[in-house]
mmCIF file of C-alpha atoms and ligand atoms in Angstrom:
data_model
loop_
_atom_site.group_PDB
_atom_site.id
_atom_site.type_symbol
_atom_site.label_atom_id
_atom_site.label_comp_id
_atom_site.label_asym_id
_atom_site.label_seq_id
_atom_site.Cartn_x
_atom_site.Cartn_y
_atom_site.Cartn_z
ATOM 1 C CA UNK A 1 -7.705 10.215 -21.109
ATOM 2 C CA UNK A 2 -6.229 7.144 -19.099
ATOM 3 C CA UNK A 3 -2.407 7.529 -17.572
ATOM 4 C CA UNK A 4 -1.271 4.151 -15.320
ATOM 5 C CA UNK A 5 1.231 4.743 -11.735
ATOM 6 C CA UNK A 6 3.787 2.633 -10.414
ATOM 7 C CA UNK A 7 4.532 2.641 -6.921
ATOM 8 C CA UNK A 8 6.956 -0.089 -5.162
ATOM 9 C CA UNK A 9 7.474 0.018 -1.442
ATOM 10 C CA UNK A 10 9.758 -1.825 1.214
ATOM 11 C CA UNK A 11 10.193 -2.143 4.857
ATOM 12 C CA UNK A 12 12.215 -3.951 7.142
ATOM 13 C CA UNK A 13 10.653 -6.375 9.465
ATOM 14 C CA UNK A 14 11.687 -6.512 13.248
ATOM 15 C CA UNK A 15 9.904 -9.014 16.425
ATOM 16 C CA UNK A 16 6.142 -7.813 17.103
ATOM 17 C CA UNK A 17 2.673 -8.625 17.056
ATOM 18 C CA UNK A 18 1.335 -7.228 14.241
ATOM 19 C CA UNK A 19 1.634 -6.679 10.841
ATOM 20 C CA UNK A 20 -0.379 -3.359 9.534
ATOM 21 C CA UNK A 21 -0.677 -4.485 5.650
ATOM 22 C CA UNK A 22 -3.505 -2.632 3.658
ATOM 23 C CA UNK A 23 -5.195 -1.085 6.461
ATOM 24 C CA UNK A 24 -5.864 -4.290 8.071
ATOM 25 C CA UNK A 25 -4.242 -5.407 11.050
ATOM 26 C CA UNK A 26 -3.096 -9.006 10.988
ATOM 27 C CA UNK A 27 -2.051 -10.685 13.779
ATOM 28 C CA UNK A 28 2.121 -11.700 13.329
ATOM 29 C CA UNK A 29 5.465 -12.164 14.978
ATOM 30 C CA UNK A 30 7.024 -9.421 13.239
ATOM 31 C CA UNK A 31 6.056 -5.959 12.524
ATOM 32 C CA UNK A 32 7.017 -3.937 9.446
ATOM 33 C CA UNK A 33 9.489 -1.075 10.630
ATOM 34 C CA UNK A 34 8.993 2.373 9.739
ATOM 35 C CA UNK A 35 8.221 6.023 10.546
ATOM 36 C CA UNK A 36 4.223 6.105 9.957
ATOM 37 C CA UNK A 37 2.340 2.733 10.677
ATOM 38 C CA UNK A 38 4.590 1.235 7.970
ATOM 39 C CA UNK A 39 2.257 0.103 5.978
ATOM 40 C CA UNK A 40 3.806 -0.932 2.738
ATOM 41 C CA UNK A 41 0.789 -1.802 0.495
ATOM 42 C CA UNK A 42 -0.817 1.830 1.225
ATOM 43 C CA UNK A 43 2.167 3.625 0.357
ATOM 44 C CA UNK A 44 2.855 1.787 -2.522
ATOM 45 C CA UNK A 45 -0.815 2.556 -3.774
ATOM 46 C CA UNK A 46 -0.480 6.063 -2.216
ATOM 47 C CA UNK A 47 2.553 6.536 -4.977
ATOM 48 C CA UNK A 48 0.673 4.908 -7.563
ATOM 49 C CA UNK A 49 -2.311 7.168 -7.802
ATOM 50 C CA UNK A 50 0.413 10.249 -7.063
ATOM 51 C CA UNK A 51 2.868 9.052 -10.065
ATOM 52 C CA UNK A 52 -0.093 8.507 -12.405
ATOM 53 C CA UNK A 53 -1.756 11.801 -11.786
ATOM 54 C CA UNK A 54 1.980 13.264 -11.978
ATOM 55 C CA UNK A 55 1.291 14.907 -8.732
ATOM 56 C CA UNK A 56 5.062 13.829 -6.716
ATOM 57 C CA UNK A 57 4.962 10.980 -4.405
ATOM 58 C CA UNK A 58 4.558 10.075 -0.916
ATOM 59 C CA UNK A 59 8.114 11.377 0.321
ATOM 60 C CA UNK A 60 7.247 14.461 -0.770
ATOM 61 C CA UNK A 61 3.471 15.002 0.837
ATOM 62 C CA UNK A 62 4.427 13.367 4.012
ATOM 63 C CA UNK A 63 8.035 14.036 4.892
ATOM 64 C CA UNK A 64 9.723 11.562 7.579
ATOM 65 C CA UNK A 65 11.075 14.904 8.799
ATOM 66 C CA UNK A 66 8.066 16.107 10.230
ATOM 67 C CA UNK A 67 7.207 14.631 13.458
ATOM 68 C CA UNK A 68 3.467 15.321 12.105
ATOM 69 C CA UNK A 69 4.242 11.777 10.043
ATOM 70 C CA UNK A 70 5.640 9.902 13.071
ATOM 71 C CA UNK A 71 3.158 6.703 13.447
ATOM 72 C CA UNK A 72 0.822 8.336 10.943
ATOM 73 C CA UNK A 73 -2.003 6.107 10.004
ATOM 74 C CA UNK A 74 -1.275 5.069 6.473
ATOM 75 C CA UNK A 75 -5.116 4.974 5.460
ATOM 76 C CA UNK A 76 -5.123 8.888 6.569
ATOM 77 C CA UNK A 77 -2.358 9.227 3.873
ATOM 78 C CA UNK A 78 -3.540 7.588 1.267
ATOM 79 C CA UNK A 79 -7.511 9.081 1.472
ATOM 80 C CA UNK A 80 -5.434 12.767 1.140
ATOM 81 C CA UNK A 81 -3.525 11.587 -1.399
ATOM 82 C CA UNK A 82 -6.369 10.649 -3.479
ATOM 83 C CA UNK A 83 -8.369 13.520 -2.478
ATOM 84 C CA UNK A 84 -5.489 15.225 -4.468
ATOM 85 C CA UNK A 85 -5.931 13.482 -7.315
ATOM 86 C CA UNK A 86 -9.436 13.101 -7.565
ATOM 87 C CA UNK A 87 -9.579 16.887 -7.066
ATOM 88 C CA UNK A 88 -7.756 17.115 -11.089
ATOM 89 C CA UNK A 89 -10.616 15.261 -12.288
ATOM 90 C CA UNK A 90 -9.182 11.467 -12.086
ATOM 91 C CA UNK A 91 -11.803 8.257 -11.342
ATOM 92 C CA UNK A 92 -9.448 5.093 -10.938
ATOM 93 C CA UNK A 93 -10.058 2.711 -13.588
ATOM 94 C CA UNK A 94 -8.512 -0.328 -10.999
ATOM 95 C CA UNK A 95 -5.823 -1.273 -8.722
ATOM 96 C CA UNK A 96 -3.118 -4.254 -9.210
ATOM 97 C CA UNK A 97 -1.039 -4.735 -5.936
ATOM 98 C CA UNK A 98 1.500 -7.613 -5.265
ATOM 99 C CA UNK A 99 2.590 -8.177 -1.311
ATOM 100 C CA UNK A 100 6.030 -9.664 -1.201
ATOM 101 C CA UNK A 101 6.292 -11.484 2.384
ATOM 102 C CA UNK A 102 7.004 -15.021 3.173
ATOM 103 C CA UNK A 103 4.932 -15.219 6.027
ATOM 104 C CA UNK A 104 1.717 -14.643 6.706
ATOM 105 C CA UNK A 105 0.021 -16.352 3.996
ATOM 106 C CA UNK A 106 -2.281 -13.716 3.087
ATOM 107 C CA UNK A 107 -4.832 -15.279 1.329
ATOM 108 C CA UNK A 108 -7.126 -15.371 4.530
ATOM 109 C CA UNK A 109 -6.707 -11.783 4.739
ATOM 110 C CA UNK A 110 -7.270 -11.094 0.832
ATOM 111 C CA UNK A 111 -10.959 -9.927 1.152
ATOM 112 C CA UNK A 112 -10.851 -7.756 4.171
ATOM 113 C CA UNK A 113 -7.831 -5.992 2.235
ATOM 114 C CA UNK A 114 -9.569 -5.444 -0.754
ATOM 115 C CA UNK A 115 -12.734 -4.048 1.247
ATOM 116 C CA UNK A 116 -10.779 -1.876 3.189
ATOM 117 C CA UNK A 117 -8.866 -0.259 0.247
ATOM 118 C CA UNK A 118 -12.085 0.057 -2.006
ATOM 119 C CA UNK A 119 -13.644 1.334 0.864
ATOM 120 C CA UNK A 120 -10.324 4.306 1.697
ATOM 121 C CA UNK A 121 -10.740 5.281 -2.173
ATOM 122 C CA UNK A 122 -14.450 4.626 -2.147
ATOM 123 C CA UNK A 123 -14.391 2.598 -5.322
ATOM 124 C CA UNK A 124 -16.103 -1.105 -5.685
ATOM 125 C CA UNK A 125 -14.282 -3.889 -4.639
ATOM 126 C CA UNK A 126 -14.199 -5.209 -7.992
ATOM 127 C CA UNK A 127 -11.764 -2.810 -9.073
ATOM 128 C CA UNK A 128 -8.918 -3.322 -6.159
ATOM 129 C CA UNK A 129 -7.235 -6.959 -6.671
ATOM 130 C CA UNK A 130 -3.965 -8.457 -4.419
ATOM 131 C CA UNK A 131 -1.943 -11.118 -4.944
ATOM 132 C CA UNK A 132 0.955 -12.173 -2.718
ATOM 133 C CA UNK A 133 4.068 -13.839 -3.317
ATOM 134 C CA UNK A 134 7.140 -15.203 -0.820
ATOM 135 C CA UNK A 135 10.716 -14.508 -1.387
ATOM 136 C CA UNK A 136 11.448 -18.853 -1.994
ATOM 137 C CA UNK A 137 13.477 -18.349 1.527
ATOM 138 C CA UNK A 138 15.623 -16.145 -0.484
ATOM 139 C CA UNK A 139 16.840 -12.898 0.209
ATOM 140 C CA UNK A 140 15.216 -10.429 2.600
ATOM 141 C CA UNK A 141 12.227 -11.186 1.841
ATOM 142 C CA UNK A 142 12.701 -14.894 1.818
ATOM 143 C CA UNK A 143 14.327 -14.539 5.073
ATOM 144 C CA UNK A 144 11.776 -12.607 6.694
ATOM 145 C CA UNK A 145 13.902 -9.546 7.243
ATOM 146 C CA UNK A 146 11.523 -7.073 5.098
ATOM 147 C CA UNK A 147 8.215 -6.559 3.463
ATOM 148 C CA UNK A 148 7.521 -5.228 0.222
ATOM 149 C CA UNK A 149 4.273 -4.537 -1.859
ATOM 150 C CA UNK A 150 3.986 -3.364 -5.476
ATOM 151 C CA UNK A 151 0.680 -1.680 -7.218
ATOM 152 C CA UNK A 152 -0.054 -0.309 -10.750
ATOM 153 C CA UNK A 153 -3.244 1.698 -11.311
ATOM 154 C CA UNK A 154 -5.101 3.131 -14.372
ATOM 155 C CA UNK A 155 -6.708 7.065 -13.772
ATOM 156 C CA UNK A 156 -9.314 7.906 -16.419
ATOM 157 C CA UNK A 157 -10.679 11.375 -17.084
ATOM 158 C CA UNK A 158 -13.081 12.566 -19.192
HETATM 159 MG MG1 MG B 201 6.828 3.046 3.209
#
């Protein structure tokens, strides 16, 4: 049995020092805005797995209502979210994510990403890629106003 997620996530950007993107923190003059560590490539992954298993999403297992969530670490929510999933019986077949940013470039930071996602889900490397793409000075994004991240996964079950 194989089912694929979606999950899409944005934030807006305001002055700062650092950019929290994956797990990693990358030095910046901006910081994503947000309740939890506003992390936009974990919760976007943290919905995928959630949507594909058809377990809710990340609204619903970590309300911004409860002060439990304020500056939550994003890697915390994620491991619990697949914990959830993994506990129906799903292996991840691989992870697709696309950061949408203008700035940083984040080639340089594409490997230490990867690790540290394979390493929250504990899957292989190989199955986690990233790409990144800037807004063409366009839009929010373009205009360095928000941050966005997109990821698809595949479950499998026996
Ligand atoms: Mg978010």
């Amino acid at each position: 049995m194989i089912r694929v997620g979606l999950g899409h996530d944005t934030h807006r950007l305001g002055p700062g020092t650092e950019l929290v993107l994956g797990g990693v923190r990358i030095p910046h003059d901006r910081r994503a805005i947000g309740h939890s560590d506003a992390d936009v490539l974990l919760h976007a992954i943290t919905d995928a797995l959630l949507g594909a298993a058809g377990l809710g999403d990340i609204g619903e297992m970590f309300p911004d209502r409860d002060e439990a969530n304020r500056g939550r670490d994003s890697a915390e929510m994620l491991a619990a979210a697949w914990a959830r999933v993994a506990a129906e019986g799903w292996r991840i077949g691989n992870l697709d994510c696309v950061i949408f940013a203008q700035r940083p470039t984040i080639l340089p930071h594409r490997a230490a990403i990867r690790r540290r996602i394979a390493g929250i889900l504990g899957v292989a490397e190989e199955r986690v890629w990233l790409k990144a793409k800037t807004g063409e000075r366009v839009g929010p994004i373009g205009e360095e106003l928000a941050i966005g991240a997109e990821c698809v996964v595949l479950l499998e079950k026996d």
